[in-house]
Amino acid sequence: RSWLPQLLLLALTFFATLPARGADKDNPGQATLDKAIDKKLDAEKYEELAEVIKLTEQALKEGLDEPTTAFAKNLLAGTYNQRGLTLAELTIQNAQRDPNRPQWQQLRAGALADLEKVVEIDPTAAEAHFAIARLQLLPAGKKDIAKTALDKTIELSAGNA
């Protein structure tokens, strides 16, 4: 999976270097998607990732042709995944450090929202399923959801062993 970020960067670079297209009837959201791609290339902070998500969702609403829609959905899932995994790690660190502080529960809610979006867009995202399981295994988590997510992770990972 370590090649995934490089592949995404390569794809983003490829699409970012394509000649800009005017708004055509099949891709009225292309200009907005181009903005999302430009922002994604440098996005690391929560706010920057949120802007990529906002622009990508806007481009999808504006309308894109079929292949561009597929690319936009991959961009969206990848960005939600990046943000969700970052929040998940912060959640787990904070929960282990001081389980009595409520901040980690707020972080968990944000991480779960992002990761659930990932698996909604891409049900084969094993890493997101695994992170959901880890978050649900924390205190006050939903163990049945953790088990389902872990089962899905194992199912998806079985072919990669």
PDB file of N, CA, C and O in Angstrom, residues 27-91:
ATOM      1  N   ASN A  27     -18.963  18.185 -19.044  1.00  0.00           N
ATOM      2  CA  ASN A  27     -18.071  18.438 -17.905  1.00  0.00           C
ATOM      3  C   ASN A  27     -18.186  19.854 -17.358  1.00  0.00           C
ATOM      4  O   ASN A  27     -17.175  20.537 -17.218  1.00  0.00           O
ATOM      5  N   PRO A  28     -19.384  20.289 -16.989  1.00  0.00           N
ATOM      6  CA  PRO A  28     -19.462  21.650 -16.454  1.00  0.00           C
ATOM      7  C   PRO A  28     -18.691  21.829 -15.138  1.00  0.00           C
ATOM      8  O   PRO A  28     -18.303  22.938 -14.798  1.00  0.00           O
ATOM      9  N   GLY A  29     -18.397  20.740 -14.439  1.00  0.00           N
ATOM     10  CA  GLY A  29     -17.652  20.825 -13.186  1.00  0.00           C
ATOM     11  C   GLY A  29     -16.154  20.685 -13.330  1.00  0.00           C
ATOM     12  O   GLY A  29     -15.428  20.657 -12.327  1.00  0.00           O
ATOM     13  N   GLN A  30     -15.653  20.611 -14.569  1.00  0.00           N
ATOM     14  CA  GLN A  30     -14.224  20.378 -14.792  1.00  0.00           C
ATOM     15  C   GLN A  30     -13.351  21.474 -14.173  1.00  0.00           C
ATOM     16  O   GLN A  30     -12.329  21.175 -13.555  1.00  0.00           O
ATOM     17  N   ALA A  31     -13.732  22.723 -14.333  1.00  0.00           N
ATOM     18  CA  ALA A  31     -12.909  23.818 -13.785  1.00  0.00           C
ATOM     19  C   ALA A  31     -12.819  23.715 -12.259  1.00  0.00           C
ATOM     20  O   ALA A  31     -11.745  23.935 -11.677  1.00  0.00           O
ATOM     21  N   THR A  32     -13.919  23.358 -11.627  1.00  0.00           N
ATOM     22  CA  THR A  32     -13.917  23.198 -10.168  1.00  0.00           C
ATOM     23  C   THR A  32     -13.066  22.001  -9.774  1.00  0.00           C
ATOM     24  O   THR A  32     -12.313  22.058  -8.794  1.00  0.00           O
ATOM     25  N   LEU A  33     -13.157  20.915 -10.529  1.00  0.00           N
ATOM     26  CA  LEU A  33     -12.330  19.739 -10.248  1.00  0.00           C
ATOM     27  C   LEU A  33     -10.850  20.075 -10.417  1.00  0.00           C
ATOM     28  O   LEU A  33     -10.018  19.636  -9.615  1.00  0.00           O
ATOM     29  N   ASP A  34     -10.518  20.866 -11.432  1.00  0.00           N
ATOM     30  CA  ASP A  34      -9.130  21.281 -11.626  1.00  0.00           C
ATOM     31  C   ASP A  34      -8.605  22.039 -10.408  1.00  0.00           C
ATOM     32  O   ASP A  34      -7.462  21.839  -9.988  1.00  0.00           O
ATOM     33  N   LYS A  35      -9.447  22.881  -9.822  1.00  0.00           N
ATOM     34  CA  LYS A  35      -9.057  23.604  -8.601  1.00  0.00           C
ATOM     35  C   LYS A  35      -8.809  22.621  -7.458  1.00  0.00           C
ATOM     36  O   LYS A  35      -7.853  22.775  -6.690  1.00  0.00           O
ATOM     37  N   ALA A  36      -9.677  21.611  -7.342  1.00  0.00           N
ATOM     38  CA  ALA A  36      -9.521  20.603  -6.289  1.00  0.00           C
ATOM     39  C   ALA A  36      -8.206  19.852  -6.462  1.00  0.00           C
ATOM     40  O   ALA A  36      -7.480  19.609  -5.487  1.00  0.00           O
ATOM     41  N   ILE A  37      -7.889  19.498  -7.700  1.00  0.00           N
ATOM     42  CA  ILE A  37      -6.643  18.779  -7.988  1.00  0.00           C
ATOM     43  C   ILE A  37      -5.437  19.637  -7.618  1.00  0.00           C
ATOM     44  O   ILE A  37      -4.492  19.164  -6.978  1.00  0.00           O
ATOM     45  N   ASP A  38      -5.456  20.905  -7.996  1.00  0.00           N
ATOM     46  CA  ASP A  38      -4.356  21.806  -7.654  1.00  0.00           C
ATOM     47  C   ASP A  38      -4.157  21.884  -6.142  1.00  0.00           C
ATOM     48  O   ASP A  38      -3.030  21.837  -5.656  1.00  0.00           O
ATOM     49  N   LYS A  39      -5.263  21.980  -5.410  1.00  0.00           N
ATOM     50  CA  LYS A  39      -5.173  22.078  -3.946  1.00  0.00           C
ATOM     51  C   LYS A  39      -4.695  20.773  -3.332  1.00  0.00           C
ATOM     52  O   LYS A  39      -3.959  20.776  -2.352  1.00  0.00           O
ATOM     53  N   LYS A  40      -5.096  19.643  -3.907  1.00  0.00           N
ATOM     54  CA  LYS A  40      -4.728  18.338  -3.364  1.00  0.00           C
ATOM     55  C   LYS A  40      -3.227  18.096  -3.442  1.00  0.00           C
ATOM     56  O   LYS A  40      -2.648  17.447  -2.565  1.00  0.00           O
ATOM     57  N   LEU A  41      -2.587  18.638  -4.449  1.00  0.00           N
ATOM     58  CA  LEU A  41      -1.154  18.415  -4.617  1.00  0.00           C
ATOM     59  C   LEU A  41      -0.340  18.867  -3.412  1.00  0.00           C
ATOM     60  O   LEU A  41       0.692  18.283  -3.111  1.00  0.00           O
ATOM     61  N   ASP A  42      -0.818  19.896  -2.710  1.00  0.00           N
ATOM     62  CA  ASP A  42      -0.088  20.423  -1.559  1.00  0.00           C
ATOM     63  C   ASP A  42      -0.827  20.241  -0.241  1.00  0.00           C
ATOM     64  O   ASP A  42      -0.334  20.668   0.801  1.00  0.00           O
ATOM     65  N   ALA A  43      -1.991  19.628  -0.263  1.00  0.00           N
ATOM     66  CA  ALA A  43      -2.831  19.545   0.939  1.00  0.00           C
ATOM     67  C   ALA A  43      -2.253  18.571   1.960  1.00  0.00           C
ATOM     68  O   ALA A  43      -1.948  17.430   1.636  1.00  0.00           O
ATOM     69  N   GLU A  44      -2.113  19.062   3.178  1.00  0.00           N
ATOM     70  CA  GLU A  44      -1.677  18.226   4.292  1.00  0.00           C
ATOM     71  C   GLU A  44      -2.515  18.505   5.541  1.00  0.00           C
ATOM     72  O   GLU A  44      -2.831  17.592   6.281  1.00  0.00           O
ATOM     73  N   LYS A  45      -2.840  19.772   5.753  1.00  0.00           N
ATOM     74  CA  LYS A  45      -3.578  20.168   6.950  1.00  0.00           C
ATOM     75  C   LYS A  45      -5.065  19.861   6.783  1.00  0.00           C
ATOM     76  O   LYS A  45      -5.580  19.775   5.672  1.00  0.00           O
ATOM     77  N   TYR A  46      -5.730  19.748   7.914  1.00  0.00           N
ATOM     78  CA  TYR A  46      -7.158  19.440   7.943  1.00  0.00           C
ATOM     79  C   TYR A  46      -7.960  20.409   7.070  1.00  0.00           C
ATOM     80  O   TYR A  46      -8.777  19.991   6.257  1.00  0.00           O
ATOM     81  N   GLU A  47      -7.688  21.697   7.207  1.00  0.00           N
ATOM     82  CA  GLU A  47      -8.426  22.717   6.457  1.00  0.00           C
ATOM     83  C   GLU A  47      -8.188  22.595   4.952  1.00  0.00           C
ATOM     84  O   GLU A  47      -9.087  22.814   4.154  1.00  0.00           O
ATOM     85  N   GLU A  48      -6.954  22.270   4.580  1.00  0.00           N
ATOM     86  CA  GLU A  48      -6.625  22.114   3.163  1.00  0.00           C
ATOM     87  C   GLU A  48      -7.347  20.897   2.574  1.00  0.00           C
ATOM     88  O   GLU A  48      -7.877  20.951   1.463  1.00  0.00           O
ATOM     89  N   LEU A  49      -7.379  19.813   3.332  1.00  0.00           N
ATOM     90  CA  LEU A  49      -8.087  18.622   2.882  1.00  0.00           C
ATOM     91  C   LEU A  49      -9.593  18.888   2.805  1.00  0.00           C
ATOM     92  O   LEU A  49     -10.267  18.421   1.885  1.00  0.00           O
ATOM     93  N   ALA A  50     -10.104  19.664   3.746  1.00  0.00           N
ATOM     94  CA  ALA A  50     -11.528  20.025   3.723  1.00  0.00           C
ATOM     95  C   ALA A  50     -11.867  20.820   2.465  1.00  0.00           C
ATOM     96  O   ALA A  50     -12.939  20.628   1.869  1.00  0.00           O
ATOM     97  N   GLU A  51     -10.968  21.677   2.045  1.00  0.00           N
ATOM     98  CA  GLU A  51     -11.195  22.467   0.828  1.00  0.00           C
ATOM     99  C   GLU A  51     -11.192  21.573  -0.411  1.00  0.00           C
ATOM    100  O   GLU A  51     -12.008  21.750  -1.320  1.00  0.00           O
ATOM    101  N   VAL A  52     -10.303  20.590  -0.456  1.00  0.00           N
ATOM    102  CA  VAL A  52     -10.282  19.642  -1.576  1.00  0.00           C
ATOM    103  C   VAL A  52     -11.597  18.873  -1.632  1.00  0.00           C
ATOM    104  O   VAL A  52     -12.193  18.715  -2.703  1.00  0.00           O
ATOM    105  N   ILE A  53     -12.072  18.434  -0.475  1.00  0.00           N
ATOM    106  CA  ILE A  53     -13.339  17.707  -0.401  1.00  0.00           C
ATOM    107  C   ILE A  53     -14.483  18.590  -0.890  1.00  0.00           C
ATOM    108  O   ILE A  53     -15.302  18.167  -1.720  1.00  0.00           O
ATOM    109  N   LYS A  54     -14.513  19.824  -0.410  1.00  0.00           N
ATOM    110  CA  LYS A  54     -15.586  20.748  -0.805  1.00  0.00           C
ATOM    111  C   LYS A  54     -15.594  20.972  -2.317  1.00  0.00           C
ATOM    112  O   LYS A  54     -16.641  20.897  -2.967  1.00  0.00           O
ATOM    113  N   LEU A  55     -14.437  21.245  -2.881  1.00  0.00           N
ATOM    114  CA  LEU A  55     -14.343  21.503  -4.321  1.00  0.00           C
ATOM    115  C   LEU A  55     -14.694  20.260  -5.143  1.00  0.00           C
ATOM    116  O   LEU A  55     -15.378  20.360  -6.168  1.00  0.00           O
ATOM    117  N   THR A  56     -14.237  19.103  -4.710  1.00  0.00           N
ATOM    118  CA  THR A  56     -14.524  17.874  -5.447  1.00  0.00           C
ATOM    119  C   THR A  56     -16.018  17.557  -5.406  1.00  0.00           C
ATOM    120  O   THR A  56     -16.611  17.200  -6.440  1.00  0.00           O
ATOM    121  N   GLU A  57     -16.634  17.698  -4.246  1.00  0.00           N
ATOM    122  CA  GLU A  57     -18.081  17.467  -4.144  1.00  0.00           C
ATOM    123  C   GLU A  57     -18.847  18.470  -5.006  1.00  0.00           C
ATOM    124  O   GLU A  57     -19.837  18.121  -5.654  1.00  0.00           O
ATOM    125  N   GLN A  58     -18.381  19.705  -5.034  1.00  0.00           N
ATOM    126  CA  GLN A  58     -19.011  20.731  -5.867  1.00  0.00           C
ATOM    127  C   GLN A  58     -18.889  20.367  -7.345  1.00  0.00           C
ATOM    128  O   GLN A  58     -19.858  20.484  -8.106  1.00  0.00           O
ATOM    129  N   ALA A  59     -17.719  19.911  -7.763  1.00  0.00           N
ATOM    130  CA  ALA A  59     -17.515  19.516  -9.164  1.00  0.00           C
ATOM    131  C   ALA A  59     -18.452  18.373  -9.544  1.00  0.00           C
ATOM    132  O   ALA A  59     -19.027  18.369 -10.644  1.00  0.00           O
ATOM    133  N   LEU A  60     -18.615  17.417  -8.645  1.00  0.00           N
ATOM    134  CA  LEU A  60     -19.527  16.304  -8.912  1.00  0.00           C
ATOM    135  C   LEU A  60     -20.966  16.792  -9.060  1.00  0.00           C
ATOM    136  O   LEU A  60     -21.700  16.329  -9.933  1.00  0.00           O
ATOM    137  N   LYS A  61     -21.360  17.737  -8.225  1.00  0.00           N
ATOM    138  CA  LYS A  61     -22.722  18.302  -8.318  1.00  0.00           C
ATOM    139  C   LYS A  61     -22.911  19.091  -9.608  1.00  0.00           C
ATOM    140  O   LYS A  61     -23.978  19.062 -10.213  1.00  0.00           O
ATOM    141  N   GLU A  62     -21.860  19.786 -10.020  1.00  0.00           N
ATOM    142  CA  GLU A  62     -21.938  20.580 -11.247  1.00  0.00           C
ATOM    143  C   GLU A  62     -22.052  19.692 -12.478  1.00  0.00           C
ATOM    144  O   GLU A  62     -22.631  20.094 -13.484  1.00  0.00           O
ATOM    145  N   GLY A  63     -21.488  18.495 -12.386  1.00  0.00           N
ATOM    146  CA  GLY A  63     -21.595  17.532 -13.467  1.00  0.00           C
ATOM    147  C   GLY A  63     -20.276  17.265 -14.149  1.00  0.00           C
ATOM    148  O   GLY A  63     -19.544  18.185 -14.504  1.00  0.00           O
ATOM    149  N   LEU A  64     -19.991  15.977 -14.327  1.00  0.00           N
ATOM    150  CA  LEU A  64     -18.780  15.518 -15.006  1.00  0.00           C
ATOM    151  C   LEU A  64     -19.143  14.309 -15.847  1.00  0.00           C
ATOM    152  O   LEU A  64     -20.076  13.578 -15.520  1.00  0.00           O
ATOM    153  N   ASP A  65     -18.390  14.087 -16.906  1.00  0.00           N
ATOM    154  CA  ASP A  65     -18.641  12.892 -17.714  1.00  0.00           C
ATOM    155  C   ASP A  65     -18.242  11.655 -16.904  1.00  0.00           C
ATOM    156  O   ASP A  65     -17.660  11.756 -15.826  1.00  0.00           O
ATOM    157  N   GLU A  66     -18.545  10.480 -17.434  1.00  0.00           N
ATOM    158  CA  GLU A  66     -18.358   9.240 -16.680  1.00  0.00           C
ATOM    159  C   GLU A  66     -16.923   8.991 -16.224  1.00  0.00           C
ATOM    160  O   GLU A  66     -16.683   8.728 -15.044  1.00  0.00           O
ATOM    161  N   PRO A  67     -15.928   9.068 -17.120  1.00  0.00           N
ATOM    162  CA  PRO A  67     -14.560   8.812 -16.636  1.00  0.00           C
ATOM    163  C   PRO A  67     -14.069   9.870 -15.651  1.00  0.00           C
ATOM    164  O   PRO A  67     -13.345   9.553 -14.702  1.00  0.00           O
ATOM    165  N   THR A  68     -14.472  11.103 -15.857  1.00  0.00           N
ATOM    166  CA  THR A  68     -14.041  12.167 -14.947  1.00  0.00           C
ATOM    167  C   THR A  68     -14.747  12.039 -13.606  1.00  0.00           C
ATOM    168  O   THR A  68     -14.163  12.317 -12.561  1.00  0.00           O
ATOM    169  N   THR A  69     -15.991  11.576 -13.615  1.00  0.00           N
ATOM    170  CA  THR A  69     -16.714  11.311 -12.366  1.00  0.00           C
ATOM    171  C   THR A  69     -15.999  10.227 -11.573  1.00  0.00           C
ATOM    172  O   THR A  69     -15.827  10.344 -10.350  1.00  0.00           O
ATOM    173  N   ALA A  70     -15.583   9.166 -12.259  1.00  0.00           N
ATOM    174  CA  ALA A  70     -14.856   8.088 -11.577  1.00  0.00           C
ATOM    175  C   ALA A  70     -13.570   8.626 -10.952  1.00  0.00           C
ATOM    176  O   ALA A  70     -13.244   8.301  -9.802  1.00  0.00           O
ATOM    177  N   PHE A  71     -12.838   9.455 -11.691  1.00  0.00           N
ATOM    178  CA  PHE A  71     -11.613  10.048 -11.154  1.00  0.00           C
ATOM    179  C   PHE A  71     -11.927  10.929  -9.942  1.00  0.00           C
ATOM    180  O   PHE A  71     -11.240  10.857  -8.920  1.00  0.00           O
ATOM    181  N   ALA A  72     -12.977  11.755 -10.051  1.00  0.00           N
ATOM    182  CA  ALA A  72     -13.346  12.649  -8.958  1.00  0.00           C
ATOM    183  C   ALA A  72     -13.734  11.858  -7.709  1.00  0.00           C
ATOM    184  O   ALA A  72     -13.380  12.232  -6.584  1.00  0.00           O
ATOM    185  N   LYS A  73     -14.444  10.756  -7.891  1.00  0.00           N
ATOM    186  CA  LYS A  73     -14.825   9.927  -6.737  1.00  0.00           C
ATOM    187  C   LYS A  73     -13.592   9.304  -6.086  1.00  0.00           C
ATOM    188  O   LYS A  73     -13.519   9.203  -4.853  1.00  0.00           O
ATOM    189  N   ASN A  74     -12.616   8.907  -6.891  1.00  0.00           N
ATOM    190  CA  ASN A  74     -11.365   8.390  -6.333  1.00  0.00           C
ATOM    191  C   ASN A  74     -10.616   9.468  -5.563  1.00  0.00           C
ATOM    192  O   ASN A  74     -10.062   9.213  -4.498  1.00  0.00           O
ATOM    193  N   LEU A  75     -10.592  10.665  -6.114  1.00  0.00           N
ATOM    194  CA  LEU A  75      -9.963  11.800  -5.435  1.00  0.00           C
ATOM    195  C   LEU A  75     -10.669  12.070  -4.108  1.00  0.00           C
ATOM    196  O   LEU A  75     -10.028  12.271  -3.073  1.00  0.00           O
ATOM    197  N   LEU A  76     -11.989  12.044  -4.138  1.00  0.00           N
ATOM    198  CA  LEU A  76     -12.781  12.292  -2.939  1.00  0.00           C
ATOM    199  C   LEU A  76     -12.518  11.219  -1.882  1.00  0.00           C
ATOM    200  O   LEU A  76     -12.250  11.541  -0.713  1.00  0.00           O
ATOM    201  N   ALA A  77     -12.564   9.960  -2.285  1.00  0.00           N
ATOM    202  CA  ALA A  77     -12.315   8.868  -1.341  1.00  0.00           C
ATOM    203  C   ALA A  77     -10.901   8.954  -0.769  1.00  0.00           C
ATOM    204  O   ALA A  77     -10.707   8.788   0.443  1.00  0.00           O
ATOM    205  N   GLY A  78      -9.930   9.234  -1.622  1.00  0.00           N
ATOM    206  CA  GLY A  78      -8.548   9.345  -1.156  1.00  0.00           C
ATOM    207  C   GLY A  78      -8.348  10.483  -0.169  1.00  0.00           C
ATOM    208  O   GLY A  78      -7.604  10.348   0.806  1.00  0.00           O
ATOM    209  N   THR A  79      -9.035  11.588  -0.407  1.00  0.00           N
ATOM    210  CA  THR A  79      -8.896  12.743   0.485  1.00  0.00           C
ATOM    211  C   THR A  79      -9.593  12.487   1.813  1.00  0.00           C
ATOM    212  O   THR A  79      -9.045  12.779   2.885  1.00  0.00           O
ATOM    213  N   TYR A  80     -10.810  11.921   1.767  1.00  0.00           N
ATOM    214  CA  TYR A  80     -11.488  11.535   3.012  1.00  0.00           C
ATOM    215  C   TYR A  80     -10.637  10.521   3.779  1.00  0.00           C
ATOM    216  O   TYR A  80     -10.543  10.580   5.003  1.00  0.00           O
ATOM    217  N   ASN A  81     -10.030   9.587   3.063  1.00  0.00           N
ATOM    218  CA  ASN A  81      -9.206   8.568   3.702  1.00  0.00           C
ATOM    219  C   ASN A  81      -7.992   9.200   4.385  1.00  0.00           C
ATOM    220  O   ASN A  81      -7.692   8.871   5.532  1.00  0.00           O
ATOM    221  N   GLN A  82      -7.320  10.089   3.693  1.00  0.00           N
ATOM    222  CA  GLN A  82      -6.158  10.758   4.271  1.00  0.00           C
ATOM    223  C   GLN A  82      -6.541  11.505   5.549  1.00  0.00           C
ATOM    224  O   GLN A  82      -5.882  11.375   6.585  1.00  0.00           O
ATOM    225  N   ARG A  83      -7.620  12.258   5.478  1.00  0.00           N
ATOM    226  CA  ARG A  83      -8.055  13.021   6.649  1.00  0.00           C
ATOM    227  C   ARG A  83      -8.555  12.096   7.754  1.00  0.00           C
ATOM    228  O   ARG A  83      -8.234  12.279   8.934  1.00  0.00           O
ATOM    229  N   GLY A  84      -9.318  11.073   7.387  1.00  0.00           N
ATOM    230  CA  GLY A  84      -9.858  10.152   8.384  1.00  0.00           C
ATOM    231  C   GLY A  84      -8.791   9.364   9.106  1.00  0.00           C
ATOM    232  O   GLY A  84      -8.860   9.176  10.323  1.00  0.00           O
ATOM    233  N   LEU A  85      -7.788   8.897   8.362  1.00  0.00           N
ATOM    234  CA  LEU A  85      -6.702   8.143   8.995  1.00  0.00           C
ATOM    235  C   LEU A  85      -5.871   9.019   9.922  1.00  0.00           C
ATOM    236  O   LEU A  85      -5.423   8.574  10.987  1.00  0.00           O
ATOM    237  N   THR A  86      -5.675  10.268   9.518  1.00  0.00           N
ATOM    238  CA  THR A  86      -4.945  11.201  10.387  1.00  0.00           C
ATOM    239  C   THR A  86      -5.711  11.427  11.687  1.00  0.00           C
ATOM    240  O   THR A  86      -5.137  11.369  12.784  1.00  0.00           O
ATOM    241  N   LEU A  87      -7.020  11.660  11.570  1.00  0.00           N
ATOM    242  CA  LEU A  87      -7.846  11.855  12.767  1.00  0.00           C
ATOM    243  C   LEU A  87      -7.909  10.583  13.609  1.00  0.00           C
ATOM    244  O   LEU A  87      -7.928  10.653  14.844  1.00  0.00           O
ATOM    245  N   ALA A  88      -7.940   9.427  12.955  1.00  0.00           N
ATOM    246  CA  ALA A  88      -7.983   8.159  13.686  1.00  0.00           C
ATOM    247  C   ALA A  88      -6.737   7.988  14.546  1.00  0.00           C
ATOM    248  O   ALA A  88      -6.825   7.588  15.721  1.00  0.00           O
ATOM    249  N   GLU A  89      -5.565   8.270  13.977  1.00  0.00           N
ATOM    250  CA  GLU A  89      -4.327   8.149  14.749  1.00  0.00           C
ATOM    251  C   GLU A  89      -4.310   9.116  15.929  1.00  0.00           C
ATOM    252  O   GLU A  89      -3.896   8.753  17.033  1.00  0.00           O
ATOM    253  N   LEU A  90      -4.751  10.350  15.705  1.00  0.00           N
ATOM    254  CA  LEU A  90      -4.831  11.317  16.805  1.00  0.00           C
ATOM    255  C   LEU A  90      -5.796  10.841  17.884  1.00  0.00           C
ATOM    256  O   LEU A  90      -5.542  10.988  19.077  1.00  0.00           O
ATOM    257  N   THR A  91      -6.908  10.267  17.457  1.00  0.00           N
ATOM    258  CA  THR A  91      -7.905   9.751  18.391  1.00  0.00           C
ATOM    259  C   THR A  91      -7.302   8.663  19.271  1.00  0.00           C
ATOM    260  O   THR A  91      -7.426   8.699  20.502  1.00  0.00           O
TER     261      THR A  91
END
